[in-house]
XYZ file of C-alpha atoms in Angstrom:
738
model
C -27.633 -17.217 -118.892
C -28.743 -13.677 -118.270
C -30.139 -14.618 -114.842
C -26.911 -16.285 -113.933
C -25.016 -13.273 -115.035
C -27.067 -10.929 -112.899
C -26.547 -13.092 -109.695
C -22.755 -13.539 -108.930
C -21.402 -16.448 -106.880
C -21.456 -15.831 -102.988
C -18.117 -14.575 -101.570
C -16.345 -16.082 -98.492
C -16.562 -14.592 -94.867
C -14.426 -11.544 -94.078
C -10.912 -12.219 -92.773
C -11.451 -10.517 -89.435
C -14.326 -12.835 -88.688
C -12.129 -15.822 -89.311
C -9.363 -14.415 -87.095
C -11.817 -13.691 -84.318
C -13.253 -17.162 -84.573
C -9.790 -18.640 -84.412
C -8.963 -16.621 -81.313
C -12.168 -17.740 -79.662
C -11.365 -21.342 -80.438
C -7.822 -20.978 -79.058
C -9.083 -19.275 -75.904
C -11.694 -21.938 -75.461
C -9.102 -24.643 -75.876
C -6.801 -22.876 -73.392
C -9.658 -22.495 -70.965
C -10.494 -26.160 -71.285
C -6.818 -26.964 -70.852
C -6.590 -24.812 -67.718
C -9.798 -26.164 -66.285
C -8.951 -29.744 -66.913
C -5.188 -29.431 -66.577
C -3.863 -31.962 -64.087
C -2.121 -29.413 -61.831
C -1.188 -32.152 -59.449
C 1.535 -33.279 -61.849
C 3.347 -30.038 -60.973
C 3.228 -30.775 -57.261
C 6.674 -32.360 -57.175
C 8.430 -29.624 -59.197
C 6.660 -26.954 -57.148
C 7.752 -28.562 -53.874
C 11.383 -28.675 -55.049
C 11.280 -25.083 -56.390
C 9.933 -23.543 -53.152
C 12.335 -25.630 -51.041
C 15.292 -24.407 -53.110
C 14.261 -20.740 -53.050
C 13.527 -20.590 -49.306
C 16.108 -23.050 -48.045
C 13.394 -24.758 -45.990
C 11.410 -27.911 -46.469
C 8.157 -27.316 -48.397
C 5.719 -30.013 -49.427
C 2.142 -30.318 -50.608
C 1.645 -33.834 -49.333
C -1.468 -35.119 -51.154
C -2.952 -33.018 -53.952
C -2.472 -29.678 -55.714
C -5.032 -27.633 -57.627
C -4.839 -24.132 -59.102
C -7.576 -21.684 -60.116
C -5.908 -19.146 -62.401
C -7.012 -15.570 -62.463
C -5.860 -12.059 -61.653
C -5.924 -13.332 -58.108
C -4.891 -16.944 -58.422
C -6.071 -19.516 -55.913
C -3.798 -22.387 -54.919
C -5.514 -25.282 -53.184
C -3.327 -27.740 -51.320
C -4.531 -30.957 -49.745
C -1.980 -31.411 -46.965
C 0.693 -28.758 -46.456
C 4.029 -28.699 -44.651
C 6.406 -25.728 -44.541
C 9.394 -25.778 -42.206
C 10.646 -22.928 -40.053
C 14.168 -21.473 -40.353
C 16.827 -23.310 -38.391
C 16.975 -20.590 -35.729
C 13.271 -20.905 -34.845
C 12.136 -22.867 -31.841
C 9.335 -24.770 -33.613
C 10.377 -27.056 -36.474
C 7.342 -26.219 -38.646
C 6.012 -22.840 -39.719
C 2.759 -24.469 -40.820
C 1.447 -27.973 -40.912
C -2.158 -28.165 -42.054
C -4.657 -30.725 -43.277
C -5.584 -28.336 -46.062
C -4.879 -24.817 -47.316
C -6.182 -22.276 -49.814
C -3.809 -19.456 -50.718
C -4.859 -16.428 -52.792
C -1.987 -14.734 -54.660
C -2.137 -11.586 -56.788
C -0.098 -12.073 -59.978
C 0.751 -8.509 -61.003
C 2.645 -7.578 -57.785
C 4.943 -10.563 -58.426
C 6.506 -8.553 -61.260
C 7.706 -6.077 -58.612
C 8.940 -8.833 -56.302
C 6.047 -8.284 -53.911
C 4.166 -11.252 -52.498
C 0.573 -10.169 -51.908
C -1.788 -12.740 -50.407
C -5.247 -11.254 -49.851
C -6.442 -14.398 -48.094
C -5.044 -17.599 -46.600
C -7.352 -20.373 -45.391
C -6.061 -23.159 -43.190
C -7.848 -26.337 -42.179
C -6.697 -27.747 -38.828
C -3.354 -25.895 -38.888
C -0.446 -25.989 -36.476
C 1.442 -22.687 -36.769
C 4.825 -21.794 -35.292
C 5.417 -18.037 -35.470
C 8.538 -16.407 -34.081
C 10.016 -12.916 -34.258
C 13.460 -11.863 -33.051
C 14.699 -8.439 -31.865
C 16.983 -8.163 -34.933
C 13.958 -8.239 -37.251
C 14.012 -11.903 -38.282
C 10.563 -13.424 -38.758
C 9.876 -17.082 -39.265
C 7.166 -16.402 -41.869
C 9.521 -14.571 -44.251
C 9.532 -16.423 -47.631
C 13.216 -16.126 -48.462
C 16.587 -17.286 -47.251
C 17.172 -13.918 -45.566
C 14.403 -13.894 -42.970
C 15.422 -10.427 -41.814
C 14.807 -8.788 -45.213
C 11.425 -6.963 -45.183
C 11.126 -7.619 -48.950
C 10.702 -11.340 -48.205
C 7.709 -10.797 -45.958
C 4.374 -11.681 -47.586
C 1.597 -9.112 -47.370
C -1.213 -11.190 -45.878
C -4.607 -9.506 -45.877
C -6.687 -12.013 -43.927
C -6.281 -15.367 -42.235
C -9.178 -17.822 -41.956
C -8.936 -20.928 -39.801
C -11.395 -23.405 -38.383
C -9.494 -25.190 -35.630
C -5.902 -25.747 -34.719
C -3.141 -24.106 -32.697
C -0.641 -21.241 -32.885
C 2.620 -20.993 -30.964
C 3.895 -17.406 -30.878
C 7.363 -16.470 -29.569
C 8.727 -12.913 -29.311
C 11.736 -12.706 -27.011
C 11.834 -8.898 -27.156
C 8.430 -8.785 -25.449
C 9.014 -11.781 -23.219
C 6.218 -13.562 -25.099
C 5.769 -17.312 -25.370
C 2.083 -17.992 -25.979
C 0.296 -21.078 -27.243
C -3.261 -20.564 -28.521
C -5.808 -23.239 -29.399
C -8.733 -22.529 -31.753
C -12.039 -24.284 -32.245
C -14.885 -23.269 -34.541
C -18.612 -23.897 -34.459
C -20.506 -23.770 -37.725
C -19.333 -23.508 -41.334
C -16.289 -21.516 -42.319
C -17.068 -18.112 -43.806
C -15.057 -15.123 -44.899
C -17.025 -12.512 -43.054
C -20.318 -12.096 -41.222
C -23.328 -11.540 -43.461
C -23.640 -7.808 -43.918
C -27.418 -8.077 -43.965
C -27.571 -10.004 -40.711
C -28.048 -7.964 -37.520
C -25.350 -9.946 -35.710
C -22.736 -8.760 -38.196
C -22.979 -5.214 -36.903
C -20.556 -4.188 -34.178
C -22.472 -3.705 -30.967
C -21.232 -1.601 -28.031
C -21.649 -4.526 -25.686
C -20.158 -7.096 -28.035
C -21.518 -9.358 -30.758
C -23.746 -12.416 -30.393
C -22.099 -15.805 -30.563
C -23.565 -16.372 -34.060
C -21.113 -13.712 -35.295
C -18.296 -15.158 -33.171
C -17.821 -18.718 -34.409
C -14.148 -19.010 -33.470
C -13.395 -19.718 -29.807
C -9.844 -19.582 -28.485
C -7.841 -20.167 -25.336
C -4.269 -19.006 -24.790
C -1.644 -19.687 -22.157
C 1.982 -18.719 -21.720
C 3.953 -15.608 -20.802
C 3.837 -11.946 -21.835
C 6.660 -9.648 -20.743
C 7.876 -12.720 -18.845
C 4.738 -12.627 -16.707
C 2.181 -15.463 -16.610
C -0.455 -14.889 -19.298
C -3.824 -16.508 -19.984
C -6.642 -15.526 -22.331
C -9.903 -16.835 -23.700
C -12.585 -15.457 -25.947
C -14.470 -15.610 -29.234
C -14.056 -13.853 -32.546
C -14.896 -14.069 -36.208
C -13.157 -16.888 -38.036
C -11.550 -14.437 -40.507
C -8.786 -12.412 -38.891
C -7.902 -9.320 -40.910
C -4.179 -8.778 -40.446
C -3.030 -5.833 -42.564
C -5.980 -3.582 -43.294
C -9.726 -3.378 -43.125
C -10.392 -5.267 -46.321
C -13.968 -5.702 -45.229
C -16.049 -4.530 -42.306
C -14.393 -4.841 -38.853
C -14.768 -8.276 -37.362
C -16.218 -8.710 -33.864
C -14.339 -10.052 -30.871
C -14.666 -10.509 -27.160
C -12.006 -11.767 -24.805
C -10.656 -11.912 -21.296
C -6.894 -11.803 -20.750
C -4.840 -11.947 -17.569
C -1.154 -11.054 -17.336
C 0.606 -10.943 -13.974
C -1.861 -9.156 -11.644
C -3.857 -7.436 -14.403
C -7.084 -8.686 -16.004
C -8.640 -7.108 -19.105
C -12.105 -7.882 -20.482
C -13.191 -6.348 -23.778
C -16.088 -6.597 -26.260
C -16.223 -4.846 -29.597
C -14.759 -4.963 -33.081
C -11.424 -4.579 -34.834
C -10.415 -3.948 -38.434
C -6.776 -5.078 -38.486
C -5.314 -7.623 -36.113
C -1.699 -6.807 -36.994
C -1.972 -3.062 -36.302
C -5.152 -3.117 -34.152
C -6.401 -0.331 -36.421
C -10.100 0.411 -36.079
C -10.371 -1.135 -32.624
C -13.562 -0.046 -30.895
C -14.546 -1.837 -27.714
C -15.918 -1.472 -24.244
C -13.540 -2.725 -21.569
C -13.081 -3.488 -17.911
C -9.594 -3.644 -16.421
C -8.657 -4.708 -12.906
C -5.335 -5.075 -11.172
C -3.234 -4.507 -8.094
C -1.252 -1.493 -9.310
C -1.602 0.739 -12.371
C 2.153 1.124 -12.670
C 2.328 -2.557 -13.686
C 0.840 -1.514 -17.049
C 4.261 -0.164 -18.006
C 5.653 -3.664 -18.007
C 2.708 -4.936 -20.064
C 1.934 -2.151 -22.570
C 4.633 0.510 -22.072
C 2.389 3.136 -20.450
C 4.052 4.972 -17.529
C 1.522 5.420 -14.721
C 1.947 6.173 -10.999
C 1.822 3.563 -8.264
C -1.744 3.016 -7.034
C -3.710 0.681 -4.800
C -5.701 -2.097 -6.459
C -8.187 -0.791 -8.994
C -11.175 -1.596 -11.188
C -11.898 0.650 -14.180
C -14.190 0.520 -17.185
C -14.620 2.613 -20.305
C -14.390 2.601 -24.106
C -11.210 1.934 -26.043
C -10.584 2.891 -29.672
C -7.594 3.286 -31.980
C -7.128 5.610 -34.927
C -3.840 6.194 -36.712
C -1.572 4.997 -33.856
C -3.541 6.980 -31.271
C -5.343 5.043 -28.556
C -8.339 6.846 -27.069
C -9.634 5.788 -23.662
C -12.971 7.467 -23.047
C -15.750 7.285 -20.475
C -13.328 6.085 -17.789
C -15.236 5.228 -14.633
C -14.162 3.140 -11.678
C -12.277 2.989 -8.419
C -8.713 3.080 -7.155
C -9.014 1.688 -3.672
C -11.824 3.689 -2.088
C -11.394 6.642 -4.475
C -13.539 7.088 -7.561
C -11.966 8.051 -10.898
C -13.444 9.301 -14.161
C -12.274 11.111 -17.269
C -10.527 10.348 -20.542
C -6.995 9.720 -21.835
C -5.214 9.515 -25.181
C -1.999 7.565 -25.834
C -0.217 8.769 -28.978
C 2.394 6.407 -30.429
C 2.957 8.341 -33.671
C 5.973 10.074 -32.158
C 9.300 8.547 -31.113
C 8.451 9.013 -27.422
C 4.778 8.142 -26.757
C 2.618 10.942 -25.366
C -0.141 10.491 -22.772
C -2.696 13.308 -22.503
C -6.025 13.674 -20.758
C -8.154 14.898 -17.893
C -9.028 12.892 -14.794
C -11.044 13.758 -11.718
C -12.350 12.251 -8.504
C -15.411 13.290 -6.614
C -13.941 11.666 -3.492
C -10.281 10.843 -2.904
C -9.495 8.609 0.063
C -6.225 9.868 1.510
C -4.954 6.382 2.362
C -5.068 5.519 -1.361
C -2.108 7.877 -1.890
C 0.233 5.645 0.137
C 1.672 3.749 -2.895
C 2.245 7.069 -4.681
C 4.922 8.073 -2.152
C 6.466 4.617 -1.903
C 4.472 3.218 1.014
C 2.707 -0.121 1.018
C -0.956 -0.422 0.062
C -3.069 -0.193 3.179
C -5.771 -2.725 4.115
C -8.481 -0.088 3.729
C -7.565 0.418 0.060
C -7.682 -3.331 -0.584
C -11.157 -3.533 0.904
C -12.374 -0.853 -1.518
C -11.962 -3.173 -4.533
C -12.889 -6.652 -3.248
C -13.271 -8.049 -6.779
C -9.491 -7.853 -7.264
C -8.182 -11.042 -5.770
C -5.040 -11.226 -3.714
C -3.745 -11.496 -0.214
C -4.706 -8.799 2.224
C -1.703 -6.460 2.462
C 0.109 -6.128 5.740
C -0.122 -2.845 7.659
C 2.312 -0.193 6.558
C 5.653 -0.451 8.297
C 8.350 2.127 8.618
C 11.445 1.917 6.481
C 14.568 0.088 7.560
C 16.147 1.474 10.704
C 12.869 2.814 12.054
C 12.657 5.661 9.542
C 9.374 6.960 8.170
C 10.409 8.866 5.027
C 9.567 6.745 1.945
C 12.525 4.787 0.605
C 10.947 3.252 -2.531
C 13.198 3.726 -5.571
C 12.104 5.998 -8.418
C 12.656 4.337 -11.792
C 14.194 7.282 -13.647
C 14.493 5.202 -16.808
C 10.698 5.068 -17.039
C 10.498 8.850 -16.924
C 12.415 8.937 -20.206
C 10.182 6.386 -21.954
C 7.021 8.488 -22.147
C 5.853 12.095 -22.201
C 2.637 13.195 -20.513
C 0.298 16.155 -20.148
C -2.505 15.213 -17.755
C -4.602 17.223 -15.311
C -6.170 15.758 -12.182
C -8.665 17.206 -9.721
C -10.165 15.815 -6.527
C -13.237 17.662 -5.284
C -13.069 16.167 -1.786
C -10.441 14.321 0.254
C -11.534 12.003 3.047
C -9.982 10.031 5.910
C -7.102 12.414 6.476
C -5.881 11.761 10.004
C -3.053 14.230 10.556
C -3.187 16.780 7.737
C -6.639 18.281 7.109
C -6.747 18.203 3.298
C -10.092 18.844 1.657
C -9.380 19.162 -2.115
C -6.548 19.092 -4.626
C -5.674 19.749 -8.255
C -2.455 19.253 -10.212
C -1.169 19.487 -13.773
C 1.227 16.617 -14.491
C 3.765 17.252 -17.230
C 6.420 14.740 -18.241
C 8.772 15.849 -21.001
C 12.030 14.152 -21.980
C 12.535 12.655 -18.527
C 11.611 15.781 -16.542
C 8.486 15.445 -14.389
C 6.672 18.640 -13.397
C 3.776 18.646 -10.947
C 2.722 22.119 -11.968
C -0.117 24.344 -10.794
C -0.442 22.092 -7.764
C -3.024 23.342 -5.293
C -4.284 21.633 -2.166
C -7.005 22.828 0.158
C -5.529 22.572 3.669
C -7.224 23.589 6.925
C -9.392 26.211 5.276
C -6.427 27.650 3.367
C -4.292 26.480 0.480
C -0.946 24.876 -0.247
C 0.152 25.717 -3.783
C 3.291 25.456 -5.862
C 5.204 22.962 -7.964
C 7.371 19.871 -7.683
C 9.999 19.175 -10.350
C 11.939 15.917 -10.742
C 14.695 15.855 -13.341
C 15.022 12.206 -14.343
C 17.555 12.967 -17.080
C 20.180 12.799 -14.354
C 20.750 9.739 -12.235
C 20.236 10.125 -9.348
C 17.358 12.463 -10.083
C 17.330 16.116 -9.029
C 14.174 17.229 -7.211
C 12.964 20.781 -6.570
C 10.028 21.641 -4.306
C 8.510 25.101 -4.045
C 5.313 25.304 -2.017
C 3.450 28.263 -0.551
C 1.025 27.796 2.345
C -1.570 30.533 2.722
C -4.227 31.152 5.370
C -4.114 27.776 7.100
C -6.544 28.056 10.005
C -4.894 27.089 13.294
C -8.007 25.464 14.763
C -8.487 23.274 11.671
C -4.803 22.463 11.278
C -4.897 20.356 14.456
C -8.511 19.126 14.507
C -7.859 16.407 17.084
C -6.146 18.705 19.596
C -8.724 19.840 22.157
C -6.695 22.847 23.280
C -6.506 24.325 19.770
C -10.162 23.927 18.744
C -11.059 27.448 19.897
C -7.849 29.005 18.560
C -8.044 31.718 15.923
C -5.350 32.623 13.424
C -4.028 32.076 9.910
C -0.692 30.403 9.217
C 1.408 31.144 6.158
C 4.466 29.219 5.042
C 7.057 28.629 2.372
C 8.978 25.481 1.475
C 11.844 25.821 -0.976
C 14.067 22.750 -1.242
C 16.335 21.162 -3.811
C 17.849 17.713 -3.387
C 19.253 14.762 -5.246
C 18.256 11.102 -5.033
C 15.959 8.412 -6.383
C 13.862 8.143 -3.234
C 11.959 10.704 -1.184
C 14.259 9.951 1.747
C 17.445 10.551 -0.253
C 16.073 13.701 -1.892
C 15.362 15.234 1.520
C 18.612 13.936 3.025
C 20.633 15.890 0.429
C 18.384 18.924 0.173
C 19.322 22.589 0.416
C 16.978 25.531 0.815
C 14.685 26.979 3.447
C 11.463 26.246 5.343
C 9.405 28.939 7.065
C 6.055 29.194 8.879
C 4.536 32.554 9.871
C 1.480 33.662 11.776
C 0.208 37.125 12.563
C -2.219 38.156 15.288
C -4.742 35.642 16.582
C -5.911 33.840 19.675
C -4.747 30.629 21.324
C -5.536 28.582 24.411
C -4.082 30.134 27.570
C -4.006 26.701 29.208
C -1.797 25.473 26.374
C 0.688 28.262 27.032
C 0.760 27.554 30.766
C 1.335 23.840 30.129
C 4.201 24.776 27.814
C 5.689 26.832 30.658
C 4.945 24.234 33.383
C 3.107 26.895 35.397
C 1.359 24.781 38.028
C -0.747 27.537 39.596
C -2.131 28.739 36.278
C -2.769 25.168 35.076
C -4.789 24.438 38.243
C -6.676 27.687 37.829
C -7.726 27.001 34.231
C -8.641 23.404 34.985
C -10.960 24.637 37.738
C -12.382 27.748 36.052
C -12.190 26.680 32.433
C -9.849 27.621 29.628
C -9.833 30.979 27.876
C -8.036 32.314 24.828
C -5.062 34.596 25.053
C -4.040 37.143 22.439
C -1.408 35.881 20.002
C 0.809 38.684 18.757
C 2.907 36.722 16.271
C 4.595 33.394 15.609
C 7.418 32.403 13.300
C 9.557 29.346 12.679
C 12.226 29.463 9.983
C 14.941 26.982 9.151
C 17.864 27.072 6.759
C 18.486 23.695 5.114
C 21.938 22.524 4.064
C 22.739 18.929 3.099
C 19.534 17.770 4.720
C 20.158 19.543 8.042
C 17.479 22.047 9.079
C 19.011 24.709 11.341
C 16.764 27.201 13.088
C 17.047 30.795 11.923
C 14.105 32.252 13.821
C 11.692 30.551 16.232
C 9.360 32.792 18.238
C 5.838 32.452 19.657
C 4.572 35.616 21.342
C 1.288 35.996 23.253
C 0.054 38.504 25.786
C 0.828 35.917 28.479
C 4.077 34.269 27.417
C 6.768 34.601 24.797
C 8.571 31.453 23.640
C 11.880 31.416 21.791
C 13.370 28.345 20.227
C 16.465 27.014 18.562
C 17.879 23.734 17.345
C 18.145 21.491 14.326
C 16.304 18.714 12.482
C 18.137 16.160 10.361
C 16.279 14.988 7.288
C 18.995 12.389 6.732
C 18.770 10.632 10.111
C 15.251 11.913 10.919
C 16.510 13.045 14.322
C 15.213 16.173 16.100
C 16.959 18.387 18.640
C 14.911 21.501 19.428
C 14.787 23.647 22.554
C 11.839 25.939 23.361
C 12.325 28.521 26.145
C 9.174 30.125 27.598
C 9.299 33.561 29.253
C 6.125 34.640 31.107
C 4.948 38.232 31.165
C 3.408 37.987 34.626
C 4.251 36.577 38.033
C 3.020 33.165 39.114
C 3.633 30.734 41.949
C 4.063 26.953 41.622
C 5.984 27.498 38.435
C 8.666 25.053 37.376
C 9.381 26.836 34.128
C 12.086 25.069 32.228
C 13.184 24.836 28.598
C 11.135 22.314 26.615
C 13.114 19.757 24.673
C 11.800 18.194 21.463
C 13.920 15.218 20.452
C 13.772 11.647 19.284
C 13.050 10.785 15.662
C 10.199 11.222 13.221
C 9.081 7.681 14.035
C 9.399 8.130 17.820
C 9.296 11.815 18.751
C 9.941 12.798 22.357
C 8.949 16.045 24.071
C 9.236 17.257 27.648
C 10.957 19.712 29.975
C 14.718 19.956 30.128
C 15.385 17.498 32.922
C 18.621 19.165 33.974
C 17.121 22.634 34.375
C 13.962 21.228 35.952
C 15.957 19.178 38.452
C 18.079 22.186 39.385
C 15.033 24.295 40.098
C 13.267 21.500 41.984
C 16.415 20.792 44.032
C 16.700 24.447 44.985
C 13.080 24.367 46.169
C 13.721 21.295 48.309
C 16.817 22.868 49.845
C 14.902 25.988 50.823
C 12.032 23.852 52.125
C 14.365 22.223 54.630
C 14.609 25.587 56.424
C 11.106 26.926 55.875
C 8.222 25.401 53.807
C 7.422 28.825 52.435
C 10.927 29.072 51.043
C 10.161 26.067 48.781
C 7.555 28.175 47.021
C 10.106 30.888 46.447
C 11.987 28.735 43.962
C 8.749 28.123 42.000
C 7.699 31.750 41.732
C 8.094 33.166 38.237
C 9.113 36.804 38.253
C 7.825 37.325 34.730
C 10.928 38.517 32.895
C 9.468 37.898 29.443
C 8.750 40.903 27.293
C 6.979 41.391 23.984
C 8.850 40.095 20.998
C 9.520 42.565 18.222
C 7.187 40.853 15.747
C 8.053 42.932 12.705
C 11.721 41.917 12.470
C 10.886 38.403 13.581
C 8.401 37.859 10.761
C 10.651 39.537 8.222
C 13.570 37.349 9.233
C 11.473 34.208 9.116
C 9.990 35.050 5.739
C 13.270 36.079 4.077
C 14.775 32.767 3.114
C 17.510 34.374 1.037
C 18.230 37.456 3.117
C 21.900 38.262 2.727
C 22.583 39.442 6.248
C 21.284 37.106 8.956
C 20.341 38.440 12.356
C 22.880 37.254 14.925
C 21.910 34.488 17.327
C 20.784 35.982 20.605
C 22.224 35.085 23.995
C 19.790 33.340 26.331
C 18.955 34.971 29.720
C 19.395 33.282 33.106
C 16.737 30.722 33.951
C 15.536 32.244 37.288
C 16.322 35.962 37.300
C 18.727 38.440 38.791
C 19.565 38.374 42.499
C 17.852 41.681 43.288
C 14.493 40.467 42.036
C 15.058 37.161 43.763
C 15.698 38.784 47.142
C 12.668 41.066 46.756
C 10.377 38.138 46.111
C 11.749 36.191 49.058
C 11.251 39.150 51.408
C 7.617 39.550 50.244
C 6.865 35.843 50.787
C 8.506 35.896 54.254
C 6.723 39.068 55.324
C 9.328 41.679 54.379
C 8.714 45.111 52.907
C 6.072 45.236 50.193
C 7.209 45.995 46.654
C 5.085 47.265 43.839
C 2.554 44.582 42.843
C 2.696 43.250 39.285
C -0.055 43.997 36.852
C -3.024 41.654 37.381
C -3.700 38.828 34.905
C -6.017 39.848 32.161
C -4.929 43.496 32.443
C -2.964 45.452 29.919
C 0.414 44.202 28.824
C 3.401 45.097 30.963
C 5.691 47.726 29.561
C 9.125 46.222 28.917
C 12.105 47.732 30.652
C 14.186 49.012 27.800
C 17.654 47.575 27.877
C 16.978 45.498 30.983
C 19.041 42.364 31.403
C 16.048 40.138 30.654
C 14.109 42.272 28.233
C 13.704 40.553 24.886
C 13.797 43.167 22.235
C 16.409 45.264 23.942
C 19.051 47.253 22.048
C 20.702 45.203 19.323
C 18.212 42.352 19.770
C 15.482 42.816 17.174
C 13.005 40.141 18.223
C 14.208 38.168 21.233
C 17.019 36.827 23.386
């Protein structure tokens, strides 16, 4: 009894233990229920529910299974989901099997988050419209962004995708095939999973694809390999590798590298090679405004970070010109911005033909033989026999992109008519206004510097050109002219024009402003001056004894430009032997020339048929020669005198030498003052032969009459002008010539 009293009966288990045990049992039963629940019985109700909510046919055709969790997996054996009625393809997806991962918590906020979708042998029909409608939206309103699922990654083994985007002129059908087992991502421990600069091995690229269709309404083809998991929204895992070759229109792109997000192309990092017939075609394909070029082949590295594309290590050729540097294309702003630095060690001048609206030349095509295409025809002049470029400037493109790019060419080759040797320019494009600023070209040992501005905000565009030529060496300016090779002198010039038009031809045809060329003291071929004056005796002399230079005192040519018509303001060319004055006009609209050059010798010469020189014709077919009327009159007079006495025929060809020194100071000031308020009056021209007194004196000397004072010998000091004489250029009231 006492022992029993000292040992009480055992008490039951605590309540909390029983509750916990009950919860465990319930959870276990629920788990067993979930695991063994026949989810397929819900297939019919689920099909009807999704069809009702989306307004489109939805059906899991064979079997349904669900793996519940924070991220729930839905496994469907056989899947069909129709497209909206407006879509071209009847089915959004038709697959032999599918696995869809859905996060449950975002559903409470009406967000559909699908980290992963796997498809087995799918046929996808994707379409996007300019108004924002997308065929993959999971609601009746396919234009509502809230109905778009957030898909992280898409894994497929084989199948096809038909993509249509009318805004981009895209209609592309892609076929996929996979080698090896399906996997979410390359093994991180495997070497092939790492992104390599030259691309990844095929073991890391199990998914092969081919594509064909149109992009921007141009024929498009592509082929390549990639990882079988395509990350669409963000870099959920490491970037997946890819390599491909795509051709659109005349452009072919080859790339090897990796990418983190297929939808945004974020994290792209690849080496590339791009070839094509014209860089300006990239605007149609990718929206980048570039100048017209000959066919090209370029390579480099391409990467993307936060809507900024970086193109580095650019190296390649445009025609026969090399090109290197780097560019950046920023799409974070409303108007994309292109920045960078480019340079060429050698620029072939013929490669600039497309830049000014001319056709690509055969030499440029030969420089990039790997770019296929027909050999271009030789450059022809514009319609009507004109030579000024008539290719239209697309002013709308100038408003689609901004730019800040510098370019430098260390050497320019194959320049036939204009001896360029180097160039540099700063290209700025801002809100439709193109500025070629800080432009500097090495020309004939000197420089041509200034700026060109094209205002594309207005249509037609307004163009302004301000160029300064400094120290152009005369001998190098005309390298193919034998008579100027020994010439010495520096030429300076100014071009100040403003015009309106969408072609170079129209801009010049409507231009206003001034053009001037100046030259101080120097030396020039004496034979050239005698040929200009048609001085037969002196020409024969220099052909027999050899040419020699004559002192050049000054030269100036200035034109006022109004509505495309260049009217001479001052034209003078003064040497110790001859002074030449000129006048006339040049039409930039019709490209016609009408110039008259009048030589006045400073010494006496026989066998001279001096006559005004006429420069006419057009830019395409220039014509130059003596004034036939004046020359015929002088020749006829010689023949008439020869009928009486052969010596009299020589009298008509003797030049009395009425020319006097031009007043170079006023001449150069007038030529260089494009905006001088008071213009110097146009001078009256002197008689062609001379006054009667001098004529009679010469005749009497030839026929044996009284001797007059002999003229100063050639090569001696300059003759002193007779102040105020009837033929003395520079007389009172005539600052620099007749």
